[in-house]
């Protein structure tokens, strides 16, 4: 789980040789967990290492939102969007400009909030590639109709429960 193939990521400064050496030095138990997250790196996500402050903040926020299941919940990895592709960079820059415009209009406060989105691995990859603009019909009937369902930051359990379990038993 510690080593991922970052050679496709623009924002990571590893060359192919360093990545191959790191991968070859892992034992067999690390290789299987590394492989299950390798597809995240290929789809524009970067693993946030456990010793990073960013990892701790996200993990703690997620666990607190799990309520009574906090003690029974294991966070096995945290990833962030690298915005490595031209489209991703354009989408991020557009969001930044829009947030500035809203802040200017509202007296300096864009009122940006954090939220959780619970989806399958494939849905997450589609969002990374195309953004939330490609909404598709819900697979099950939803209370509020067609659209994107986000869970408030304090209620990560809602996002976790709305995501499917993958072939490795992870959400």
CSV table of C-alpha atoms in Angstrom, one decimal:
chain,number,residue,atom,x,y,z
A,1,UNK,CA,0.0,0.0,0.0
A,2,UNK,CA,2.9,2.4,0.5
A,3,UNK,CA,4.3,2.3,-3.0
A,4,UNK,CA,2.3,3.3,-6.0
A,5,UNK,CA,3.2,3.8,-9.7
A,6,UNK,CA,3.5,7.5,-9.8
A,7,UNK,CA,5.4,7.6,-13.1
A,8,UNK,CA,2.2,8.9,-14.8
A,9,UNK,CA,1.7,11.8,-12.4
A,10,UNK,CA,3.0,15.2,-13.5
A,11,UNK,CA,3.1,16.6,-9.9
A,12,UNK,CA,5.3,13.8,-8.5
A,13,UNK,CA,9.1,14.0,-9.0
A,14,UNK,CA,10.0,10.3,-9.3
A,15,UNK,CA,11.6,8.8,-12.3
A,16,UNK,CA,10.8,5.3,-13.7
A,17,UNK,CA,14.0,3.8,-12.2
A,18,UNK,CA,13.2,5.0,-8.6
A,19,UNK,CA,9.6,3.6,-8.9
A,20,UNK,CA,10.8,0.2,-10.2
A,21,UNK,CA,13.4,-0.1,-7.4
A,22,UNK,CA,10.8,0.8,-4.8
A,23,UNK,CA,8.3,-1.7,-6.1
A,24,UNK,CA,10.8,-4.5,-6.3
A,25,UNK,CA,11.9,-4.0,-2.7
A,26,UNK,CA,8.4,-4.6,-1.3
A,27,UNK,CA,7.4,-8.0,0.2
A,28,UNK,CA,4.5,-10.0,-1.1
A,29,UNK,CA,2.1,-8.8,1.5
A,30,UNK,CA,2.7,-5.1,0.5
A,31,UNK,CA,2.5,-5.9,-3.2
A,32,UNK,CA,-1.2,-7.0,-3.2
A,33,UNK,CA,-2.3,-3.9,-1.3
A,34,UNK,CA,-0.2,-1.7,-3.5
A,35,UNK,CA,-1.7,-3.2,-6.6
A,36,UNK,CA,-5.3,-2.5,-5.4
A,37,UNK,CA,-4.4,1.3,-5.3
A,38,UNK,CA,-2.2,1.4,-8.4
A,39,UNK,CA,-5.3,2.1,-10.5
A,40,UNK,CA,-5.8,5.3,-8.5
A,41,UNK,CA,-2.5,6.7,-9.6
A,42,UNK,CA,-3.3,5.9,-13.2
A,43,UNK,CA,-6.5,7.8,-12.8
A,44,UNK,CA,-5.0,11.0,-11.5
A,45,UNK,CA,-5.0,10.5,-7.8
A,46,UNK,CA,-2.0,10.7,-5.5
A,47,UNK,CA,-1.7,8.8,-2.2
A,48,UNK,CA,-1.4,11.1,0.8
A,49,UNK,CA,1.2,9.4,3.0
A,50,UNK,CA,0.3,8.7,6.6
A,51,UNK,CA,3.0,10.9,8.1
A,52,UNK,CA,1.5,14.0,6.4
A,53,UNK,CA,-0.6,16.5,8.4
A,54,UNK,CA,-3.1,16.5,5.5
A,55,UNK,CA,-3.6,12.7,6.0
A,56,UNK,CA,-4.3,13.1,9.7
A,57,UNK,CA,-6.8,15.9,9.3
A,58,UNK,CA,-8.8,14.0,6.6
A,59,UNK,CA,-8.7,10.7,8.5
A,60,UNK,CA,-9.7,12.3,11.8
A,61,UNK,CA,-12.6,14.2,10.1
A,62,UNK,CA,-13.8,11.0,8.4
A,63,UNK,CA,-13.6,8.9,11.6
A,64,UNK,CA,-15.5,11.5,13.7
A,65,UNK,CA,-18.2,11.5,11.1
A,66,UNK,CA,-18.6,7.8,11.4
A,67,UNK,CA,-20.3,8.2,14.8
A,68,UNK,CA,-20.6,5.0,16.7
A,69,UNK,CA,-18.7,3.1,14.0
A,70,UNK,CA,-15.6,5.2,14.5
A,71,UNK,CA,-13.7,2.6,16.5
A,72,UNK,CA,-14.6,-0.2,14.1
A,73,UNK,CA,-13.6,1.8,11.0
A,74,UNK,CA,-10.1,1.5,9.4
A,75,UNK,CA,-8.9,4.1,6.9
A,76,UNK,CA,-6.6,2.2,4.7
A,77,UNK,CA,-5.6,5.0,2.3
A,78,UNK,CA,-6.2,8.7,1.5
A,79,UNK,CA,-5.8,10.0,-2.0
A,80,UNK,CA,-6.1,13.5,-3.5
A,81,UNK,CA,-6.6,14.7,-7.0
A,82,UNK,CA,-3.3,15.6,-8.8
A,83,UNK,CA,-5.0,17.7,-11.5
A,84,UNK,CA,-2.3,16.3,-13.7
A,85,UNK,CA,-4.2,16.5,-17.0
A,86,UNK,CA,-4.9,19.7,-19.0
A,87,UNK,CA,-8.7,19.3,-18.4
A,88,UNK,CA,-8.2,18.8,-14.7
A,89,UNK,CA,-6.0,21.8,-14.4
A,90,UNK,CA,-8.6,23.9,-16.4
A,91,UNK,CA,-11.4,22.6,-14.1
A,92,UNK,CA,-9.4,23.5,-11.0
A,93,UNK,CA,-8.5,27.0,-12.3
A,94,UNK,CA,-12.2,27.6,-13.3
A,95,UNK,CA,-13.2,26.6,-9.7
A,96,UNK,CA,-10.6,29.0,-8.3
A,97,UNK,CA,-11.7,31.9,-10.4
A,98,UNK,CA,-15.4,31.3,-9.6
A,99,UNK,CA,-14.6,31.1,-5.9
A,100,UNK,CA,-12.8,34.4,-6.2
A,101,UNK,CA,-15.7,36.0,-8.0
A,102,UNK,CA,-18.2,34.7,-5.4
A,103,UNK,CA,-16.0,36.0,-2.6
A,104,UNK,CA,-15.8,39.4,-4.1
A,105,UNK,CA,-19.5,39.5,-4.6
A,106,UNK,CA,-20.2,38.3,-1.0
A,107,UNK,CA,-17.8,40.7,0.8
A,108,UNK,CA,-14.8,38.4,0.9
A,109,UNK,CA,-16.4,35.0,1.8
A,110,UNK,CA,-17.0,32.4,-0.9
A,111,UNK,CA,-18.6,30.1,1.7
A,112,UNK,CA,-16.8,27.0,0.4
A,113,UNK,CA,-17.7,23.9,2.4
A,114,UNK,CA,-16.2,20.4,2.6
A,115,UNK,CA,-18.4,17.4,2.0
A,116,UNK,CA,-18.1,13.7,1.3
A,117,UNK,CA,-19.2,11.9,-1.8
A,118,UNK,CA,-19.8,8.1,-1.6
A,119,UNK,CA,-19.4,6.3,-4.8
A,120,UNK,CA,-18.0,3.2,-6.4
A,121,UNK,CA,-14.4,3.2,-7.6
A,122,UNK,CA,-15.6,3.6,-11.2
A,123,UNK,CA,-17.8,6.6,-10.2
A,124,UNK,CA,-14.8,8.2,-8.5
A,125,UNK,CA,-12.6,7.7,-11.6
A,126,UNK,CA,-15.4,9.2,-13.8
A,127,UNK,CA,-15.6,12.3,-11.5
A,128,UNK,CA,-11.8,12.7,-11.6
A,129,UNK,CA,-11.9,12.5,-15.4
A,130,UNK,CA,-15.0,14.5,-16.2
A,131,UNK,CA,-16.0,16.2,-13.0
A,132,UNK,CA,-19.5,16.1,-11.4
A,133,UNK,CA,-21.0,17.5,-14.6
A,134,UNK,CA,-21.7,14.0,-16.0
A,135,UNK,CA,-24.5,13.1,-13.6
A,136,UNK,CA,-26.2,9.9,-14.6
A,137,UNK,CA,-29.5,8.4,-13.4
A,138,UNK,CA,-29.3,7.0,-9.9
A,139,UNK,CA,-29.1,3.2,-9.8
A,140,UNK,CA,-31.7,3.2,-7.0
A,141,UNK,CA,-34.5,5.6,-6.5
A,142,UNK,CA,-33.3,8.6,-4.6
A,143,UNK,CA,-35.3,10.9,-2.4
A,144,UNK,CA,-34.4,14.1,-4.2
A,145,UNK,CA,-34.1,12.9,-7.8
A,146,UNK,CA,-31.3,13.1,-10.3
A,147,UNK,CA,-28.1,14.9,-9.3
A,148,UNK,CA,-25.1,14.7,-7.0
A,149,UNK,CA,-25.6,13.7,-3.4
A,150,UNK,CA,-23.0,15.0,-1.0
A,151,UNK,CA,-22.9,14.3,2.7
A,152,UNK,CA,-22.0,17.1,5.1
A,153,UNK,CA,-18.4,16.9,6.5
A,154,UNK,CA,-19.7,16.0,9.9
A,155,UNK,CA,-21.6,13.0,8.5
A,156,UNK,CA,-19.1,10.9,6.6
A,157,UNK,CA,-21.0,7.8,7.5
A,158,UNK,CA,-23.7,8.8,5.0
A,159,UNK,CA,-21.2,9.0,2.2
A,160,UNK,CA,-19.6,5.7,3.3
A,161,UNK,CA,-22.9,3.9,3.4
A,162,UNK,CA,-23.9,5.2,-0.1
A,163,UNK,CA,-20.8,3.8,-1.7
A,164,UNK,CA,-20.6,0.2,-2.8
A,165,UNK,CA,-18.1,-2.4,-1.5
A,166,UNK,CA,-15.4,-3.3,-4.0
A,167,UNK,CA,-13.9,-6.7,-4.8
A,168,UNK,CA,-11.4,-6.1,-1.9
A,169,UNK,CA,-14.2,-5.4,0.6
A,170,UNK,CA,-13.4,-1.7,0.7
A,171,UNK,CA,-15.6,1.4,0.4
